Coordinates of N, CA and C in Angstrom, one line a residue:
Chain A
X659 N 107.8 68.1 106.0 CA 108.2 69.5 105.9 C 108.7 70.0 107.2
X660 N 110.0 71.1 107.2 CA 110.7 71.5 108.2 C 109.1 72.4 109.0
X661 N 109.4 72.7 110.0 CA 108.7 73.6 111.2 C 109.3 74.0 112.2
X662 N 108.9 75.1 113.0 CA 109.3 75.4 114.4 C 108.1 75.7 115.1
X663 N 107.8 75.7 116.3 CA 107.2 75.9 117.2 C 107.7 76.6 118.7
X664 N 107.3 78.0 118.7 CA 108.2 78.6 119.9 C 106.6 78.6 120.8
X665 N 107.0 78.1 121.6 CA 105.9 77.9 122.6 C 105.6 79.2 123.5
X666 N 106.2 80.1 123.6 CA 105.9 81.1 124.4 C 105.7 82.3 123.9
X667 N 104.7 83.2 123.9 CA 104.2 84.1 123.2 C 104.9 85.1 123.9
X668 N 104.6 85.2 124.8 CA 105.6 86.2 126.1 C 106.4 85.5 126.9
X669 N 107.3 86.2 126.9 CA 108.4 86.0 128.5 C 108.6 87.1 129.7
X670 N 108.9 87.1 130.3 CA 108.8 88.5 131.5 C 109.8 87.7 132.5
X671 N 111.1 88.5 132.4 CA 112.1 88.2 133.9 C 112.5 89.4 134.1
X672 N 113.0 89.2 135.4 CA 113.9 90.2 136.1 C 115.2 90.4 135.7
X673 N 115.6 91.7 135.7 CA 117.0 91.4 135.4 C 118.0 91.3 136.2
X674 N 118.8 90.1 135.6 CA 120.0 89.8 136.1 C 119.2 88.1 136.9
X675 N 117.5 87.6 136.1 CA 117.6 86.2 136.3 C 118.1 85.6 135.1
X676 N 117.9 84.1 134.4 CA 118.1 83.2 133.8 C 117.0 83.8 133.0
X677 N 117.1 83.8 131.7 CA 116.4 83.7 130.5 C 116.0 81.7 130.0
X678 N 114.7 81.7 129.7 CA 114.6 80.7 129.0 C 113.5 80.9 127.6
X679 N 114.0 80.5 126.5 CA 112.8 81.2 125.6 C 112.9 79.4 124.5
X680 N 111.8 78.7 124.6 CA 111.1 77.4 124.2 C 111.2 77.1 122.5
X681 N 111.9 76.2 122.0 CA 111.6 75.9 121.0 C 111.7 74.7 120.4
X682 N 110.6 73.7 119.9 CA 110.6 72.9 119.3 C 110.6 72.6 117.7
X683 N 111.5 71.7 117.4 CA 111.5 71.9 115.4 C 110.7 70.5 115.5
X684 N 110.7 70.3 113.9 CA 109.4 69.2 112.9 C 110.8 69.0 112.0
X685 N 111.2 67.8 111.2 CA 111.9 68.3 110.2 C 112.6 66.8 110.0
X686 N 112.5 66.1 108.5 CA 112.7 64.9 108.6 C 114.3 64.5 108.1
X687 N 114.6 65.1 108.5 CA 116.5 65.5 108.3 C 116.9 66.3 109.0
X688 N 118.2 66.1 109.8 CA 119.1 66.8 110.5 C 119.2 68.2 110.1
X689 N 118.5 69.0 111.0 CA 118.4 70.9 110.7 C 119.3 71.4 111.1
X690 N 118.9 72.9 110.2 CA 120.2 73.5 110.3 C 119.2 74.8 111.0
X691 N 119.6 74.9 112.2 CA 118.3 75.9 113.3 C 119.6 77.0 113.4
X692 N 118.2 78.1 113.6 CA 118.3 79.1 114.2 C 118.0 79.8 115.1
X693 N 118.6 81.1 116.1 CA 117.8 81.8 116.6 C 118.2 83.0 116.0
X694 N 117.4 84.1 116.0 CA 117.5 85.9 115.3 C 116.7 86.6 116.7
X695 N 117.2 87.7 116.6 CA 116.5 88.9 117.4 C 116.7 90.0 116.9
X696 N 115.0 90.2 117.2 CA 114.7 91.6 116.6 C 114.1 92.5 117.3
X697 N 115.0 93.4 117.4 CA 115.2 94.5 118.5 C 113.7 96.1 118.1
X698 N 112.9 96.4 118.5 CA 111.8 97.7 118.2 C 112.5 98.6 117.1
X699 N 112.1 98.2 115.7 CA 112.4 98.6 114.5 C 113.8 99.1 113.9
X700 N 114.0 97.9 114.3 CA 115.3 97.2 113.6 C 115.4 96.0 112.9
X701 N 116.2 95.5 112.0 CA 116.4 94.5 111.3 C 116.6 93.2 112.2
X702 N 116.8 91.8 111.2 CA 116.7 90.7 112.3 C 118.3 90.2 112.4
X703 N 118.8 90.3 113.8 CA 120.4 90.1 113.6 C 120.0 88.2 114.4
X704 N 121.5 87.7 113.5 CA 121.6 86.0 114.0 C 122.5 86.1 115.7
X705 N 121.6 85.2 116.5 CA 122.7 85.3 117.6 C 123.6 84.1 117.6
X706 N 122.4 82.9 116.8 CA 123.5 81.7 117.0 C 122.8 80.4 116.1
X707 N 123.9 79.6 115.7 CA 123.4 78.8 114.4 C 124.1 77.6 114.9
X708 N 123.0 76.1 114.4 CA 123.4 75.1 114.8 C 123.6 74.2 113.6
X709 N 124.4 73.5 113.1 CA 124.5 73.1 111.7 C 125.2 71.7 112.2
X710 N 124.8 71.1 113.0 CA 125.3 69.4 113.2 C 126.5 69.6 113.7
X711 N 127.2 70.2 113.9 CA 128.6 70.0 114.8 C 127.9 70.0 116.5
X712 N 128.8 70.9 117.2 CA 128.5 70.5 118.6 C 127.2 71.3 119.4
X713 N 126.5 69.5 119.9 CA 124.9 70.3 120.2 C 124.6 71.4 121.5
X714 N 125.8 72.3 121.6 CA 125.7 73.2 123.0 C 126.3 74.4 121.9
X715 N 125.2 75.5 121.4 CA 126.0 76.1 120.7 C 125.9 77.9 121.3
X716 N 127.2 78.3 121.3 CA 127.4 79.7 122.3 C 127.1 80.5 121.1
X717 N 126.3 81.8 121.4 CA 126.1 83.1 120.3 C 126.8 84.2 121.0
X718 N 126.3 85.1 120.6 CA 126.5 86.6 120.9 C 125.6 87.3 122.1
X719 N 126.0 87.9 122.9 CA 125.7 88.5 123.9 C 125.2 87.4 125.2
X720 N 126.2 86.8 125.0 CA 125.6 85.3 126.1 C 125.1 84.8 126.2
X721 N 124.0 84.5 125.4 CA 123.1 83.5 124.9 C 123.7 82.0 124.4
X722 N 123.0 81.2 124.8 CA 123.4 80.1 124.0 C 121.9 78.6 123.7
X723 N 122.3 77.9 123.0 CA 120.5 76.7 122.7 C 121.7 76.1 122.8
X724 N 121.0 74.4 123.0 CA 121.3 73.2 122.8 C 120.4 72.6 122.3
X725 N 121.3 71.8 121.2 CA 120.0 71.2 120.1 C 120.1 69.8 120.8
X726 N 118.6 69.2 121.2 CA 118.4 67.9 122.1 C 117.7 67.0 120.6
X727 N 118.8 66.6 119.8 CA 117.3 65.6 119.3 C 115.8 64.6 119.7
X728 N 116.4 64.0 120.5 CA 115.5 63.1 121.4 C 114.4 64.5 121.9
X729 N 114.1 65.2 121.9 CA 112.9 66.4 122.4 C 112.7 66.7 121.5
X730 N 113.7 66.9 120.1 CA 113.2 68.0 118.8 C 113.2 69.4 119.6
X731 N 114.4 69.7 120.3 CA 114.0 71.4 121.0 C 115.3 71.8 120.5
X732 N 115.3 73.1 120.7 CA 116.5 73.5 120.6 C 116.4 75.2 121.1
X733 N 116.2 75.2 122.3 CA 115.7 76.3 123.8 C 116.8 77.2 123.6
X734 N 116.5 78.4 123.6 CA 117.9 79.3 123.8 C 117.9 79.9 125.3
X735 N 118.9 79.7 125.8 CA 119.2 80.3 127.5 C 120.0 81.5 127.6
X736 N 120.0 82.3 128.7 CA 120.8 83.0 129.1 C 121.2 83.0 130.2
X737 N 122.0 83.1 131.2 CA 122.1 82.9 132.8 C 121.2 84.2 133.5
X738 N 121.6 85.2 132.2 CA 121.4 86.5 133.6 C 120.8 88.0 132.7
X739 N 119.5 87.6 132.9 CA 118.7 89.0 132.1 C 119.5 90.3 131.5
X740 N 119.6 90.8 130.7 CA 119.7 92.5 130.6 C 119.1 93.5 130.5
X741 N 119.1 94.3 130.6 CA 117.8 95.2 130.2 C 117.8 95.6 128.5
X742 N 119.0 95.5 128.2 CA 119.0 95.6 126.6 C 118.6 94.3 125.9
X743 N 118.2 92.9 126.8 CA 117.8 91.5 125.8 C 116.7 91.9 126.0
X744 N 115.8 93.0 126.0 CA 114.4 92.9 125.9 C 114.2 92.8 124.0
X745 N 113.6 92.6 123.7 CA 113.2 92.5 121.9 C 112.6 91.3 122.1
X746 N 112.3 90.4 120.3 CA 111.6 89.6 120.0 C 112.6 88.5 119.2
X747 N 112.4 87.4 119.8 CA 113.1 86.5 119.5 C 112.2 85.3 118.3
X748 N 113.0 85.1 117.3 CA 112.7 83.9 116.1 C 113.3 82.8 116.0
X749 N 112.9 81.4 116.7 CA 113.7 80.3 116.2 C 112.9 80.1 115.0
X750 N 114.2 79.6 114.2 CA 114.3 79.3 112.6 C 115.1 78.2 111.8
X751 N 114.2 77.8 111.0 CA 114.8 76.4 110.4 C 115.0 76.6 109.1
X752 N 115.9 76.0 108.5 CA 116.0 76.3 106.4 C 115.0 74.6 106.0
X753 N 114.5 75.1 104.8 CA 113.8 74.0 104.9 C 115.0 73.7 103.3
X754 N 114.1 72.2 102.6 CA 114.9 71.8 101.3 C 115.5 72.7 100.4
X755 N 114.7 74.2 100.3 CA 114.9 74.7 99.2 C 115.8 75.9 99.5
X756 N 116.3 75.7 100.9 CA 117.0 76.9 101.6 C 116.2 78.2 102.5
X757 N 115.0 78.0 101.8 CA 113.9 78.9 102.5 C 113.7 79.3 104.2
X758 N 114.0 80.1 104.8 CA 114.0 80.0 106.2 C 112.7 80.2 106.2
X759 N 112.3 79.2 107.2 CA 111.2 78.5 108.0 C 111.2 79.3 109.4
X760 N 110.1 80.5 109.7 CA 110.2 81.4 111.6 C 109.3 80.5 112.0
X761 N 109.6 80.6 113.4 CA 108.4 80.7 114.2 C 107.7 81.8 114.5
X762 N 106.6 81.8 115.2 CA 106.1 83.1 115.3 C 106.3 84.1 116.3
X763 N 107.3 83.8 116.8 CA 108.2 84.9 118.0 C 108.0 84.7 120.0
X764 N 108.8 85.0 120.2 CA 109.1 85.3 121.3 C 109.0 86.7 121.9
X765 N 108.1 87.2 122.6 CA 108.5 88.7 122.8 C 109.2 88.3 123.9
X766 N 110.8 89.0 124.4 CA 111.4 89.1 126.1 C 111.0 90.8 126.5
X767 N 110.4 90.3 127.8 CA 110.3 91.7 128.3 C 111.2 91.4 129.7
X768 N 112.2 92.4 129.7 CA 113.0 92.5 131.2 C 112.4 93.3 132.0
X769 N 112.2 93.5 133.0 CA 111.9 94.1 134.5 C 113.5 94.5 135.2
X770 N 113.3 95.7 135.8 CA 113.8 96.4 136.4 C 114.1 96.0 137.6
Chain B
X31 N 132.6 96.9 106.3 CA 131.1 96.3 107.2 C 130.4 95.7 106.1
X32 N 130.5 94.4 106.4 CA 129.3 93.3 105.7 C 128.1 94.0 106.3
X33 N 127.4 94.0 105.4 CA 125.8 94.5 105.5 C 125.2 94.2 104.1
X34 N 123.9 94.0 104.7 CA 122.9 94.3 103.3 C 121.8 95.4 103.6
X35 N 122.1 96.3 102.6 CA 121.6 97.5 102.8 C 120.3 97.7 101.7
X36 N 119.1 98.5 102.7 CA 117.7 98.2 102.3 C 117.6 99.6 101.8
X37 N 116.9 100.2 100.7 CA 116.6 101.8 100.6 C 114.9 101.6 99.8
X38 N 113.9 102.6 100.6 CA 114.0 103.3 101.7 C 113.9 102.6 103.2
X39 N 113.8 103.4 103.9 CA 113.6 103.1 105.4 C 112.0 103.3 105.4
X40 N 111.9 104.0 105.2 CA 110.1 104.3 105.2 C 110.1 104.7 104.1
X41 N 108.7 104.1 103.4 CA 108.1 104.6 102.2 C 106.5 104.6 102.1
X42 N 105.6 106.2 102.0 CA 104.4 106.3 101.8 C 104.0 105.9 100.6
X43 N 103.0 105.5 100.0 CA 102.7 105.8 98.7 C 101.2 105.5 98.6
X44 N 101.1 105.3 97.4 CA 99.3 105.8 96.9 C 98.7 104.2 96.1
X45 N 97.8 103.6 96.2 CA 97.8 102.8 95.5 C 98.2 102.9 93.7
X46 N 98.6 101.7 93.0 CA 98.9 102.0 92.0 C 100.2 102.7 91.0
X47 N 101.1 103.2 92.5 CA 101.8 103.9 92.0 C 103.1 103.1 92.1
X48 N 103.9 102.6 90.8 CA 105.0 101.6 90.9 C 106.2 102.1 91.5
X49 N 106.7 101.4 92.6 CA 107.8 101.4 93.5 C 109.0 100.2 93.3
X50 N 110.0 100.8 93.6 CA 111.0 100.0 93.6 C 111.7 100.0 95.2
X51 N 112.1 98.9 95.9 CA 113.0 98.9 97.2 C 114.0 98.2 96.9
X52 N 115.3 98.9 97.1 CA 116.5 98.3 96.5 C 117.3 97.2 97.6
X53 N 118.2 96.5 97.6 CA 118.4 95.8 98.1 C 120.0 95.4 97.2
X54 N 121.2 95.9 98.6 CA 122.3 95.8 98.0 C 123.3 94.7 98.7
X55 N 123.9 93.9 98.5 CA 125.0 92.9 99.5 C 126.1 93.5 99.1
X56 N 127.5 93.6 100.5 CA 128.6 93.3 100.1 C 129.5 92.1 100.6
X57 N 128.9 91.2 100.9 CA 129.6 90.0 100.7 C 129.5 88.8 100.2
X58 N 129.3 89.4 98.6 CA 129.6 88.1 97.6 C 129.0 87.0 98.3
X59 N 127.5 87.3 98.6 CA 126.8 85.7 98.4 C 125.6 86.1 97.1
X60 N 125.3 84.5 97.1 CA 124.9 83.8 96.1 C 123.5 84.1 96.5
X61 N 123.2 83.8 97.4 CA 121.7 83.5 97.8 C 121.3 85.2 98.4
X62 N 119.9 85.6 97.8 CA 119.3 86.5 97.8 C 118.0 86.2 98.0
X63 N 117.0 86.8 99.1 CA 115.8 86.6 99.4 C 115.1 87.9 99.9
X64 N 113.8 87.8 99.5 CA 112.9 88.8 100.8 C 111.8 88.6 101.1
X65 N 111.9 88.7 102.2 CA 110.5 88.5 103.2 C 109.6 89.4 103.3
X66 N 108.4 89.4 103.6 CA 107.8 90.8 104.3 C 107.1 90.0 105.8
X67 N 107.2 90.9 106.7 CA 106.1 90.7 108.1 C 105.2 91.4 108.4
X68 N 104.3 90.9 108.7 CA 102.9 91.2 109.0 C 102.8 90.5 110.2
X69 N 102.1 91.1 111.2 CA 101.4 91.0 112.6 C 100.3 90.6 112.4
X70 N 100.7 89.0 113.7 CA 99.8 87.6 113.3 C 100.1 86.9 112.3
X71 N 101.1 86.9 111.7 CA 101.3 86.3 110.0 C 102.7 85.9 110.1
X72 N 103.7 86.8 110.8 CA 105.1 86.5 110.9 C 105.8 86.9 109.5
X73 N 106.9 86.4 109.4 CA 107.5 86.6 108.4 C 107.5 85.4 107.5
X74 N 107.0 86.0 106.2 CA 106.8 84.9 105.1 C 107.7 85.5 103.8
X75 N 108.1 84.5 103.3 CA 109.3 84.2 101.6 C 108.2 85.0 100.8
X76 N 109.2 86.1 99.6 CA 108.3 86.6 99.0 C 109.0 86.0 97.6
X77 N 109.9 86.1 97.4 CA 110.9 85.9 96.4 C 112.5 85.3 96.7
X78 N 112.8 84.8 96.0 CA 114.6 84.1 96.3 C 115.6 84.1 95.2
X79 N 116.8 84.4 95.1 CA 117.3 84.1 94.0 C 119.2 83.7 94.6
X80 N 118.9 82.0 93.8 CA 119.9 81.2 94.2 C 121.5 81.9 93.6
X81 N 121.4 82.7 92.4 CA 122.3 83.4 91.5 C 122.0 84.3 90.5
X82 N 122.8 84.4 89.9 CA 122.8 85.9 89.0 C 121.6 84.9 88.0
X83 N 120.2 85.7 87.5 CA 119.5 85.3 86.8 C 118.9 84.1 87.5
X84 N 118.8 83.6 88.5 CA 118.3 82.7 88.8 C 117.4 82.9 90.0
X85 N 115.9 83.3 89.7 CA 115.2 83.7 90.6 C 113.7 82.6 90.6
X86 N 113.0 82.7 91.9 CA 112.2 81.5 91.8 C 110.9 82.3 93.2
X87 N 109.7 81.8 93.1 CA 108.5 82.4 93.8 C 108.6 82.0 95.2
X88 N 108.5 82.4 96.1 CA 108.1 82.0 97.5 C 107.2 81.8 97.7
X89 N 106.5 82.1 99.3 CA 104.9 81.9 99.4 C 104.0 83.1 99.2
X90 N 104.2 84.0 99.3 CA 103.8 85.3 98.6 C 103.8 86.3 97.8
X91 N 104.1 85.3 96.5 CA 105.0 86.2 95.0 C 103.8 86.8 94.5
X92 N 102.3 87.0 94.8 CA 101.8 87.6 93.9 C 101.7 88.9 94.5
X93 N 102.0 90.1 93.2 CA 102.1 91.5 93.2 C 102.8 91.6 93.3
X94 N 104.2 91.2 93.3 CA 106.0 91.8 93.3 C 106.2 91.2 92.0
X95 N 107.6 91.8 91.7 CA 108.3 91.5 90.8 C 110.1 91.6 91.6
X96 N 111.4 90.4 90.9 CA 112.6 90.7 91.3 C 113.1 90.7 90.1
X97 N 114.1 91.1 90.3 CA 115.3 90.9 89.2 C 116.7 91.0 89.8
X98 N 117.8 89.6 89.1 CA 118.8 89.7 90.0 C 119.8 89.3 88.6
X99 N 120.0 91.1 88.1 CA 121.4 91.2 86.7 C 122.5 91.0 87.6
X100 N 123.0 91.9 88.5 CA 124.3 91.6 89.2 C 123.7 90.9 90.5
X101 N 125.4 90.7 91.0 CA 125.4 89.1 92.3 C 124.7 90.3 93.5
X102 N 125.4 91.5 93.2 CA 125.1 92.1 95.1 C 123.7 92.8 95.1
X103 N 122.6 92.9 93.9 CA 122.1 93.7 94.1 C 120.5 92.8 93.8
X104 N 119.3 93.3 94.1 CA 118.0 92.0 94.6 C 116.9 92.9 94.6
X105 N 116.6 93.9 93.6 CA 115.4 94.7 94.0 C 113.8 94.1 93.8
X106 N 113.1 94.7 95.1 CA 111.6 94.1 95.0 C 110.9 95.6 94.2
X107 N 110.2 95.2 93.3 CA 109.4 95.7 92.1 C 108.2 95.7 92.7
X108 N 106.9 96.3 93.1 CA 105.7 95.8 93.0 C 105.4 97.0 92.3
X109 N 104.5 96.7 90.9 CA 104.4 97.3 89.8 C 102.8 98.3 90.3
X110 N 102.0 97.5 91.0 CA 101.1 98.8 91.0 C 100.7 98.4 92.7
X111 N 100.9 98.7 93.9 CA 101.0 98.3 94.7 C 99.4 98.8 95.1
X112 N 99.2 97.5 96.5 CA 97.8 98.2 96.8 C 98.1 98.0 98.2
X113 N 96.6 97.9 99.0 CA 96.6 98.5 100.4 C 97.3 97.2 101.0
X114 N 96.9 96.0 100.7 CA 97.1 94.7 101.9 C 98.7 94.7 101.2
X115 N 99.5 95.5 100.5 CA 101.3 95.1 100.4 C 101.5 96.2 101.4
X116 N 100.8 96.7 102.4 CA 101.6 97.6 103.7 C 102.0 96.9 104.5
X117 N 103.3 96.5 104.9 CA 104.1 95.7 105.4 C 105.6 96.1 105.8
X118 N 106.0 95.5 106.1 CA 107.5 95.6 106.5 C 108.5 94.6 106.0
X119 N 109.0 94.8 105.5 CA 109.7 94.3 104.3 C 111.4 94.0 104.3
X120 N 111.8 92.4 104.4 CA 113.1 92.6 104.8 C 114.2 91.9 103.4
X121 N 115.1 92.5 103.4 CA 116.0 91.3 102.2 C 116.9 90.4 103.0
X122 N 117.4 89.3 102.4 CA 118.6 89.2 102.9 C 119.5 88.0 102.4
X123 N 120.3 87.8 102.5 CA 121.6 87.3 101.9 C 122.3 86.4 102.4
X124 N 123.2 85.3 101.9 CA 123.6 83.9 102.8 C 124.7 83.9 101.4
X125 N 125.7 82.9 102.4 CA 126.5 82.3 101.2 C 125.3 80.7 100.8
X126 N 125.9 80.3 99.0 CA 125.2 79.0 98.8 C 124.2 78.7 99.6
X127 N 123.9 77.7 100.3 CA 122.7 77.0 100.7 C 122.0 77.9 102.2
X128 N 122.7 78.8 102.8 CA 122.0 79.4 103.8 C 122.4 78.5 105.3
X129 N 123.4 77.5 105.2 CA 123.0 76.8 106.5 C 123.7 77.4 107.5
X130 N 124.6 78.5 107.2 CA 125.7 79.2 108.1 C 125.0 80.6 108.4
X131 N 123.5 80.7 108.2 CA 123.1 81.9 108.6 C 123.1 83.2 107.3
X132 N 121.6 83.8 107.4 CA 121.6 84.6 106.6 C 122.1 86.5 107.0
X133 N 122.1 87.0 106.3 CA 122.2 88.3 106.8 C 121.3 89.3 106.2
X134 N 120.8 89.9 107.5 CA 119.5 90.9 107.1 C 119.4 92.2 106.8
X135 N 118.7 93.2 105.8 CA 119.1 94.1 106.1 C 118.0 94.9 107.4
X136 N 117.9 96.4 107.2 CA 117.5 96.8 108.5 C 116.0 97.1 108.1
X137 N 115.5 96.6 106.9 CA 113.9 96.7 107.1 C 113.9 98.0 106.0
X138 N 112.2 97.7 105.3 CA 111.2 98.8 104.6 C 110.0 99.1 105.2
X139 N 109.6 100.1 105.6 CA 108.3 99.7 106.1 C 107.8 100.7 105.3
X140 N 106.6 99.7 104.4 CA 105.6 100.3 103.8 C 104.3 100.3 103.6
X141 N 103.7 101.8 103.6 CA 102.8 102.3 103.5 C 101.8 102.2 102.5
X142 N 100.8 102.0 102.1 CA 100.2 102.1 100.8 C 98.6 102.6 100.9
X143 N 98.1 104.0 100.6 CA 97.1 104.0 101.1 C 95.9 104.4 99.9

């Protein structure tokens, strides 16, 4: 059965450092991962999706994962904090039946 | 604007008393789902429908009802609702199989007391 595992319950950077927010998948076939962010009562928007083409994949507002099979991770980075990437981040996997598979979140908190 | 649009935004109500949360797509996809989230619990599948008439249980189908007559539209039904369905409630929409990313709408958050 697919899985994710976001290893960090919290994050806390400064802004204008490097973002790193942890994710490991489970999954006995080549996934189709995600990351979503969900911003203090708001809906869940996609920043970036990896579907077996190239494993360095760029999203929306500068973010970008690289899916490592050999680790089973697929980490989403940023170079340089914002004060608007504060929200809560979901890596996410479709499992057999299409069903998306969350992890249980990432909160980013940026500092001033 | 591709969106899938959720109605209400907030909804109070009373136990017992049947609700409907509508849930509309405009870009002709196939695949229709909704979640609800709960704190400490995350977001879990309540219902899914692959196509028109073609709907199927998730991990939390008991106490809702769906129905999916036309392609753009996916309403969650819970016919007599009680306290533990206060949640936040999301739909959302994908072309076919989902692997290109689904689209969400902006949330229900409801009340049931």
């Amino acid at each position: 059965a697919q899985s994710v595992t976001q290893l960090d319950s919290h994050v806390s950077v400064s802004e204008g450092t490097p973002v790193l927010l942890r994710c490991n998948y489970s999954s006995s076939y080549s996934p189709s991962l995600f990351w979503y962010v969900q911003h203090p009562n708001k809906g869940l928007q996609l920043l970036l999706k990896y579907t077996s083409a190239a494993t360095l994949v760029k999203g929306i507002n500068g973010f970008e994962a690289e899916f490592k099979k050999s680790e089973t991770s697929f980490h989403l980075t940023k170079p340089s904090a914002h004060m608007s990437d504060a929200a809560e981040y979901f890596c996410v996997v479709i499992d057999s039946s299409y069903k998306l598979i969350f992890g249980s979140g990432t909160r980013l908190l940026v500092r001033p | 604007e591709a969106q899938v649009t959720q109605n209400p935004r907030y909804l109070i109500t009373v136990t017992g008393k049947k609700l409907t949360v509508t849930c509309s797509q405009n870009m002709n996809h196939e695949y229709m789902s909704w979640y609800r989230q709960d704190p400490g619990l995350g977001l879990r599948q309540i219902y899914y429908s692959m196509n028109v008439e073609v709907t199927d249980k998730g991990d939390v189908p008991e106490g809702y009802k769906v129905s999916r007559k036309e392609k753009r539209n996916f309403p969650l039904i819970l016919e007599s609702p009680s306290p533990n369905q206060t949640s936040l409630y999301f739909c959302a929409s994908s072309l076919s199989s989902g692997h290109m990313g689904y689209t969400f709408g902006s949330g229900t958050r409801l009340t049931v007391v």
